[in-house]
JSON list of C-alpha atoms in Angstrom, two decimals:
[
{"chain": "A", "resi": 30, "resn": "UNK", "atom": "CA", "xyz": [1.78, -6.87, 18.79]},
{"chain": "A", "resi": 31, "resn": "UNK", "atom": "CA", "xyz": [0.27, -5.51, 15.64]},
{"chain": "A", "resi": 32, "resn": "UNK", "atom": "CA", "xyz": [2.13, -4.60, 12.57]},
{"chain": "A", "resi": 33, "resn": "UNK", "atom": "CA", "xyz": [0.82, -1.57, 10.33]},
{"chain": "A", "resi": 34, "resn": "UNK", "atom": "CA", "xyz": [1.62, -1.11, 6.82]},
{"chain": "A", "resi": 35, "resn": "UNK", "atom": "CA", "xyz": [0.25, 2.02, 4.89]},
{"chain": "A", "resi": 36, "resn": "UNK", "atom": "CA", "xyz": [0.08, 2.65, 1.18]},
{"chain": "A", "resi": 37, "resn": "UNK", "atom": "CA", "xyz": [-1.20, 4.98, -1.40]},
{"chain": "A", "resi": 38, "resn": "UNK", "atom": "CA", "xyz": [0.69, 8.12, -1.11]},
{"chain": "A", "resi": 39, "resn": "UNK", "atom": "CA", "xyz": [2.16, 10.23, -3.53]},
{"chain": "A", "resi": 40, "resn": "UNK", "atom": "CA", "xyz": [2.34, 13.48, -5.14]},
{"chain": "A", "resi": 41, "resn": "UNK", "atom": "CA", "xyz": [-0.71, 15.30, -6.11]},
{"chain": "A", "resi": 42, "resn": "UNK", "atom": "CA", "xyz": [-1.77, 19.11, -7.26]},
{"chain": "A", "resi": 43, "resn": "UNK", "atom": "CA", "xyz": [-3.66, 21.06, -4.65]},
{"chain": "A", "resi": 44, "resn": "UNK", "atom": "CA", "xyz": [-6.62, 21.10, -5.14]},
{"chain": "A", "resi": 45, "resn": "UNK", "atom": "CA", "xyz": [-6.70, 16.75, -5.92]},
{"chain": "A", "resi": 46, "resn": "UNK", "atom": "CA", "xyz": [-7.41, 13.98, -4.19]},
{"chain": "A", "resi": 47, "resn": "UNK", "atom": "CA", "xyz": [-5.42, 11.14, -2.31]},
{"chain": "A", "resi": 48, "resn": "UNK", "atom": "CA", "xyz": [-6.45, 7.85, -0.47]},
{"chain": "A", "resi": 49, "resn": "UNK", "atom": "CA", "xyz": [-4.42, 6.30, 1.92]},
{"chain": "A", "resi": 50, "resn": "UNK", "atom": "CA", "xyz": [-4.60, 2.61, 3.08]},
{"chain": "A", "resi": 51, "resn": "UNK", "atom": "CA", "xyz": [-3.24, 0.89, 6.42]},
{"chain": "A", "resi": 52, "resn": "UNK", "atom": "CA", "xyz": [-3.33, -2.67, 6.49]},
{"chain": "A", "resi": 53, "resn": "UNK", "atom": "CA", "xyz": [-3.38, -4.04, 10.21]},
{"chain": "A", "resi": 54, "resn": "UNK", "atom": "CA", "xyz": [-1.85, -7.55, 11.31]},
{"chain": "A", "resi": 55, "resn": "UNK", "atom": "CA", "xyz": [-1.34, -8.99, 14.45]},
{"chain": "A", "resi": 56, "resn": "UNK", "atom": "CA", "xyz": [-3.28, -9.51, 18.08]},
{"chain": "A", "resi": 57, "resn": "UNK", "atom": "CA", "xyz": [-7.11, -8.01, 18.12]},
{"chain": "A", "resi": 58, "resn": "UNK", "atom": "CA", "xyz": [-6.90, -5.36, 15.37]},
{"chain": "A", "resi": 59, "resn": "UNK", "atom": "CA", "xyz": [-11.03, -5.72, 15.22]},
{"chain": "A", "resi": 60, "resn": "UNK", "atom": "CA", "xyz": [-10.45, -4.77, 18.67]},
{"chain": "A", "resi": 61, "resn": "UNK", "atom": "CA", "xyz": [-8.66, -1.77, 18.87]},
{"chain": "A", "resi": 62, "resn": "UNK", "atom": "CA", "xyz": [-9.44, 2.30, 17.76]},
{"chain": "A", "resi": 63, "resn": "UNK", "atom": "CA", "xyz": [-7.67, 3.14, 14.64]},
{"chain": "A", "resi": 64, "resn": "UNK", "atom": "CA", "xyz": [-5.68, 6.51, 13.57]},
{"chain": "A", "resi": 65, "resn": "UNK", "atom": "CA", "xyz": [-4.19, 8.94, 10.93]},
{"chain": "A", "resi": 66, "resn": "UNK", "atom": "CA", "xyz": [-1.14, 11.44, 12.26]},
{"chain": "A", "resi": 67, "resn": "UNK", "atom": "CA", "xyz": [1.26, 13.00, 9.81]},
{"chain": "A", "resi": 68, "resn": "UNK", "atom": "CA", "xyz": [4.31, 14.70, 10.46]},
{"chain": "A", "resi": 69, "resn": "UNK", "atom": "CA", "xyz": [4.90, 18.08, 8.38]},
{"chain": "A", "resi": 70, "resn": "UNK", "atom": "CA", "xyz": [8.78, 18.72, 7.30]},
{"chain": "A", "resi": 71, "resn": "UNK", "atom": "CA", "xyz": [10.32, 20.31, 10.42]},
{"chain": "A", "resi": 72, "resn": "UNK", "atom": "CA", "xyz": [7.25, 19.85, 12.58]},
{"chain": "A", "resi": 73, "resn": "UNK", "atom": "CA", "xyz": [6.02, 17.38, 14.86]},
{"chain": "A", "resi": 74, "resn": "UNK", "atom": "CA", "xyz": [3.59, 14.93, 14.28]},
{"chain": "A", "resi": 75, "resn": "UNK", "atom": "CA", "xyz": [-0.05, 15.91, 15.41]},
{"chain": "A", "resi": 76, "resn": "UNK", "atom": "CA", "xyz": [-2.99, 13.73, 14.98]},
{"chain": "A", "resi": 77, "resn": "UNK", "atom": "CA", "xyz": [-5.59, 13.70, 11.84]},
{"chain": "A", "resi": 78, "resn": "UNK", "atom": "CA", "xyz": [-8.51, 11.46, 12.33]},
{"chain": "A", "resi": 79, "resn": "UNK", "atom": "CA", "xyz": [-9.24, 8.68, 14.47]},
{"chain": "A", "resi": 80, "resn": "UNK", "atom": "CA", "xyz": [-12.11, 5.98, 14.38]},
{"chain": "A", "resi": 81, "resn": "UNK", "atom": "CA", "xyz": [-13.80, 4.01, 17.01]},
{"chain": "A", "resi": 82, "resn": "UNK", "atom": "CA", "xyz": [-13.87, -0.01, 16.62]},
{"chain": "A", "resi": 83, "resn": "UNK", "atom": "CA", "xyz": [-16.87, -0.34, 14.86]},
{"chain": "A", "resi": 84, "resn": "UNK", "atom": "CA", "xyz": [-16.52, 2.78, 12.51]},
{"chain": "A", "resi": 85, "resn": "UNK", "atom": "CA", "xyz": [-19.26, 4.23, 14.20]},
{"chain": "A", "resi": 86, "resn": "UNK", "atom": "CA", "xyz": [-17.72, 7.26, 15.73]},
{"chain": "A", "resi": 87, "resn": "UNK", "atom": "CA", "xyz": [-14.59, 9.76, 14.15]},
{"chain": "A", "resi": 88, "resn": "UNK", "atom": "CA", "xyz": [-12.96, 12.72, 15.01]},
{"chain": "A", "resi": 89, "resn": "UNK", "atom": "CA", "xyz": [-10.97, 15.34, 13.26]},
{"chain": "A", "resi": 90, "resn": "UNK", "atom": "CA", "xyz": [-8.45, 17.98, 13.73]},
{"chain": "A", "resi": 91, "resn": "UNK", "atom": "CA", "xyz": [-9.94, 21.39, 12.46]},
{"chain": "A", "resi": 92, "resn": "UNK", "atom": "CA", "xyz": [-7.12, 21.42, 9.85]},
{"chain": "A", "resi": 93, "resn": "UNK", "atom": "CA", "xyz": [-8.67, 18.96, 7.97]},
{"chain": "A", "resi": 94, "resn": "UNK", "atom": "CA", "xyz": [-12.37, 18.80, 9.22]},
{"chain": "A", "resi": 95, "resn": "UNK", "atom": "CA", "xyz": [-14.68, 18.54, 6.25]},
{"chain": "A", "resi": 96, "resn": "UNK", "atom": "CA", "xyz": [-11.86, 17.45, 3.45]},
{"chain": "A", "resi": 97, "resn": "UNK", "atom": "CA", "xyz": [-10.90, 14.36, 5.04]},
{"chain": "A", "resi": 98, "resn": "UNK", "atom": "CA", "xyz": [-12.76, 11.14, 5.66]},
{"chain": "A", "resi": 99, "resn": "UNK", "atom": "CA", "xyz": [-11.35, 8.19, 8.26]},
{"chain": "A", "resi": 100, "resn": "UNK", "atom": "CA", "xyz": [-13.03, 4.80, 7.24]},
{"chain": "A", "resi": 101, "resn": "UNK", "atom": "CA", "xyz": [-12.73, 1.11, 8.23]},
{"chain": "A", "resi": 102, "resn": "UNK", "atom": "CA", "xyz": [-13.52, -2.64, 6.96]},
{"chain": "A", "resi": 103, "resn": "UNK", "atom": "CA", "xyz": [-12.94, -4.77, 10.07]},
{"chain": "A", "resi": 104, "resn": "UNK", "atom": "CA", "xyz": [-13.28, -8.16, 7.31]},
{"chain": "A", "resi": 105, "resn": "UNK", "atom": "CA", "xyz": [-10.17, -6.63, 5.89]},
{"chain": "A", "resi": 106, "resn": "UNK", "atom": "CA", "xyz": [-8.88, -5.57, 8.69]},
{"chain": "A", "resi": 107, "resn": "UNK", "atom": "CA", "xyz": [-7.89, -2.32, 6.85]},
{"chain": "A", "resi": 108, "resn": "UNK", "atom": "CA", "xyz": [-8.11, 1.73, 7.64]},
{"chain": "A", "resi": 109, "resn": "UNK", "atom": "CA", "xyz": [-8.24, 4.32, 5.10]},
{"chain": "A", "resi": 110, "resn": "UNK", "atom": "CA", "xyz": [-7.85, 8.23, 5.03]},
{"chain": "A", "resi": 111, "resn": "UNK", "atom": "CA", "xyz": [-9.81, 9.93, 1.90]},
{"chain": "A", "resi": 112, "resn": "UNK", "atom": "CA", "xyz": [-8.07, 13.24, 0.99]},
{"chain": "A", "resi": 113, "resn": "UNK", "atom": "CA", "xyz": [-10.25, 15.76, -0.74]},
{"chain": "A", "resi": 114, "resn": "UNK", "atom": "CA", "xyz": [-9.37, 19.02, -1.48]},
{"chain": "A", "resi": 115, "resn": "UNK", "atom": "CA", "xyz": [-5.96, 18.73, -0.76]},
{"chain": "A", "resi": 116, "resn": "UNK", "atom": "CA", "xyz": [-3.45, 22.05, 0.38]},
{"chain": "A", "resi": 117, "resn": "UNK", "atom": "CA", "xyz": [0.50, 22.53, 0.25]},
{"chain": "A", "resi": 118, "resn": "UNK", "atom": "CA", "xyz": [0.37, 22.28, 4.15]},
{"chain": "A", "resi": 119, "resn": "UNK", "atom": "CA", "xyz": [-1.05, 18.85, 3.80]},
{"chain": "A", "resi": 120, "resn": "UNK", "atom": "CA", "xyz": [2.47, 18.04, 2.74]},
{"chain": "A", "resi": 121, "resn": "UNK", "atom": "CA", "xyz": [3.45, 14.96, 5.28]},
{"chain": "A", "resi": 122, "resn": "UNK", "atom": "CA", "xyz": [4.63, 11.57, 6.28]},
{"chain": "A", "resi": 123, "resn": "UNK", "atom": "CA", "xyz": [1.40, 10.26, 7.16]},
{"chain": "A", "resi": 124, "resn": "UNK", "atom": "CA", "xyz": [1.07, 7.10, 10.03]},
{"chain": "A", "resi": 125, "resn": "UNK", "atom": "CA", "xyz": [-1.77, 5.08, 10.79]},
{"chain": "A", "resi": 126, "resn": "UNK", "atom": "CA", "xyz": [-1.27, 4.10, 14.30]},
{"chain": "A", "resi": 127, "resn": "UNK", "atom": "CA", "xyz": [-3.33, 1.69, 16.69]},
{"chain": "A", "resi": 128, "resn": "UNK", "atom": "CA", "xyz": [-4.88, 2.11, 20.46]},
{"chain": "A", "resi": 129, "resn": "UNK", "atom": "CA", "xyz": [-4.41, -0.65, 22.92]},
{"chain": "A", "resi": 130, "resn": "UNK", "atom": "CA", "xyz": [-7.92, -2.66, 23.49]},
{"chain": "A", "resi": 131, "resn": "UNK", "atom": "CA", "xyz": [-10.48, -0.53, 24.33]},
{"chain": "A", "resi": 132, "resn": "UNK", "atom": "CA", "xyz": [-14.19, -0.71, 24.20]},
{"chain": "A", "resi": 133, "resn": "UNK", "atom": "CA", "xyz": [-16.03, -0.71, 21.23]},
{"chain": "A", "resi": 134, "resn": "UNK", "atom": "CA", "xyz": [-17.60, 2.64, 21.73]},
{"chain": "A", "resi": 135, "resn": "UNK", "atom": "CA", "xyz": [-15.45, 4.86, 22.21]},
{"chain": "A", "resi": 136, "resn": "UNK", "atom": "CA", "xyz": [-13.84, 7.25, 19.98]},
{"chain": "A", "resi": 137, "resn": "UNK", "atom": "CA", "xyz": [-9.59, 7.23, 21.34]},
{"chain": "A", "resi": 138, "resn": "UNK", "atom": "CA", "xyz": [-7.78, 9.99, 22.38]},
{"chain": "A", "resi": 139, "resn": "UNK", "atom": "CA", "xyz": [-5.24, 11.10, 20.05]},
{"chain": "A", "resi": 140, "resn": "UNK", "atom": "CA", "xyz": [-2.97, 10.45, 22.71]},
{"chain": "A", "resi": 141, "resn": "UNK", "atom": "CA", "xyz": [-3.74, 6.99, 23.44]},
{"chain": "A", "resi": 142, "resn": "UNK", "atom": "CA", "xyz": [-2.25, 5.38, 20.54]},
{"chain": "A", "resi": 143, "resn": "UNK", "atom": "CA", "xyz": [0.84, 3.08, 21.03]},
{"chain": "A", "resi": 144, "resn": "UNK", "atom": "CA", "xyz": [1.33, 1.12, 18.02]},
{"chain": "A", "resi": 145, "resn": "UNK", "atom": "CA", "xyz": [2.51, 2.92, 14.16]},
{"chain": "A", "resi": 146, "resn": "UNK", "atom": "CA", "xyz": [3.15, 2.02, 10.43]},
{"chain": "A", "resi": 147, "resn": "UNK", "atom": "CA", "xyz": [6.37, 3.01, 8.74]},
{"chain": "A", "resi": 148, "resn": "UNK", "atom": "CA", "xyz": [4.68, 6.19, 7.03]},
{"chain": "A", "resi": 149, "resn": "UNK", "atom": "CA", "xyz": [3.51, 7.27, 3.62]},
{"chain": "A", "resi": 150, "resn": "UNK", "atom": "CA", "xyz": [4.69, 10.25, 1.83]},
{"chain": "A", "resi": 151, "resn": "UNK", "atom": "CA", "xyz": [1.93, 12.87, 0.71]},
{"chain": "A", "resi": 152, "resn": "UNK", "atom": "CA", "xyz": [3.24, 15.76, -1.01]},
{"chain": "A", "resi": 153, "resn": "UNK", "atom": "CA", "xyz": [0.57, 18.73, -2.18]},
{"chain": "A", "resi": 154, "resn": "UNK", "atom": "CA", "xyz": [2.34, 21.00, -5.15]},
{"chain": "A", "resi": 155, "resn": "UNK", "atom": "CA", "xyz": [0.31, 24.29, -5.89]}
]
């Protein structure tokens, strides 16, 4: 099992900045891809960034390609999600979310991930 906790939302203008944190717990978190999704009011969740185990290797969704930044410390066992240049439809419960074990390579499939924190608010006034 592993057991995700985020932090660090909040509100913020557009236009600011945000960094989210996800501390990870539990069985071979060093070992496993690691993931932002959010989930807009009224819309359903859709991933933002994932990393591969080594923090290596990312990917983005084109919404948010070049403004956000998916990072990792594997001695902390900790993920974070730089917002820059934040926009009203970044509004969202955000997740961090964890892949089963995988290989240290690769970069998961957005659709691959099977474990999720309780969520942290982000909310983008204009």
């Amino acid at each position: 099992q592993v057991q995700l906790v985020e932090s660090g939302g909040g509100s913020v203008q557009a236009g600011g900045s945000l960094r989210l944190s996800c501390a990870a717990s539990g069985s071979g978190t060093g070992n496993r891809c690691m993931g932002w999704f959010r989930q807009p009011p009224g819309k359903e969740r859709e991933g933002v960034a994932t990393i591969n185990i080594r923090g290596t290797s990312t990917f983005y969704a084109d919404s948010v390609k070049g403004r956000f930044t998916i990072s990792r410390d594997n001695v902390k066992d900790t993920v974070y999600l730089q917002m820059n240049g934040l926009k009203t439809e970044d509004t969202a419960m955000y997740y961090c979310a964890a892949s089963p074990y995988t290989s240290w390579s690769r970069v998961c499939d957005f659709r691959e991930y099977i474990y999720w924190g309780q969520g942290a608010q982000v909310t983008v006034s204009a």
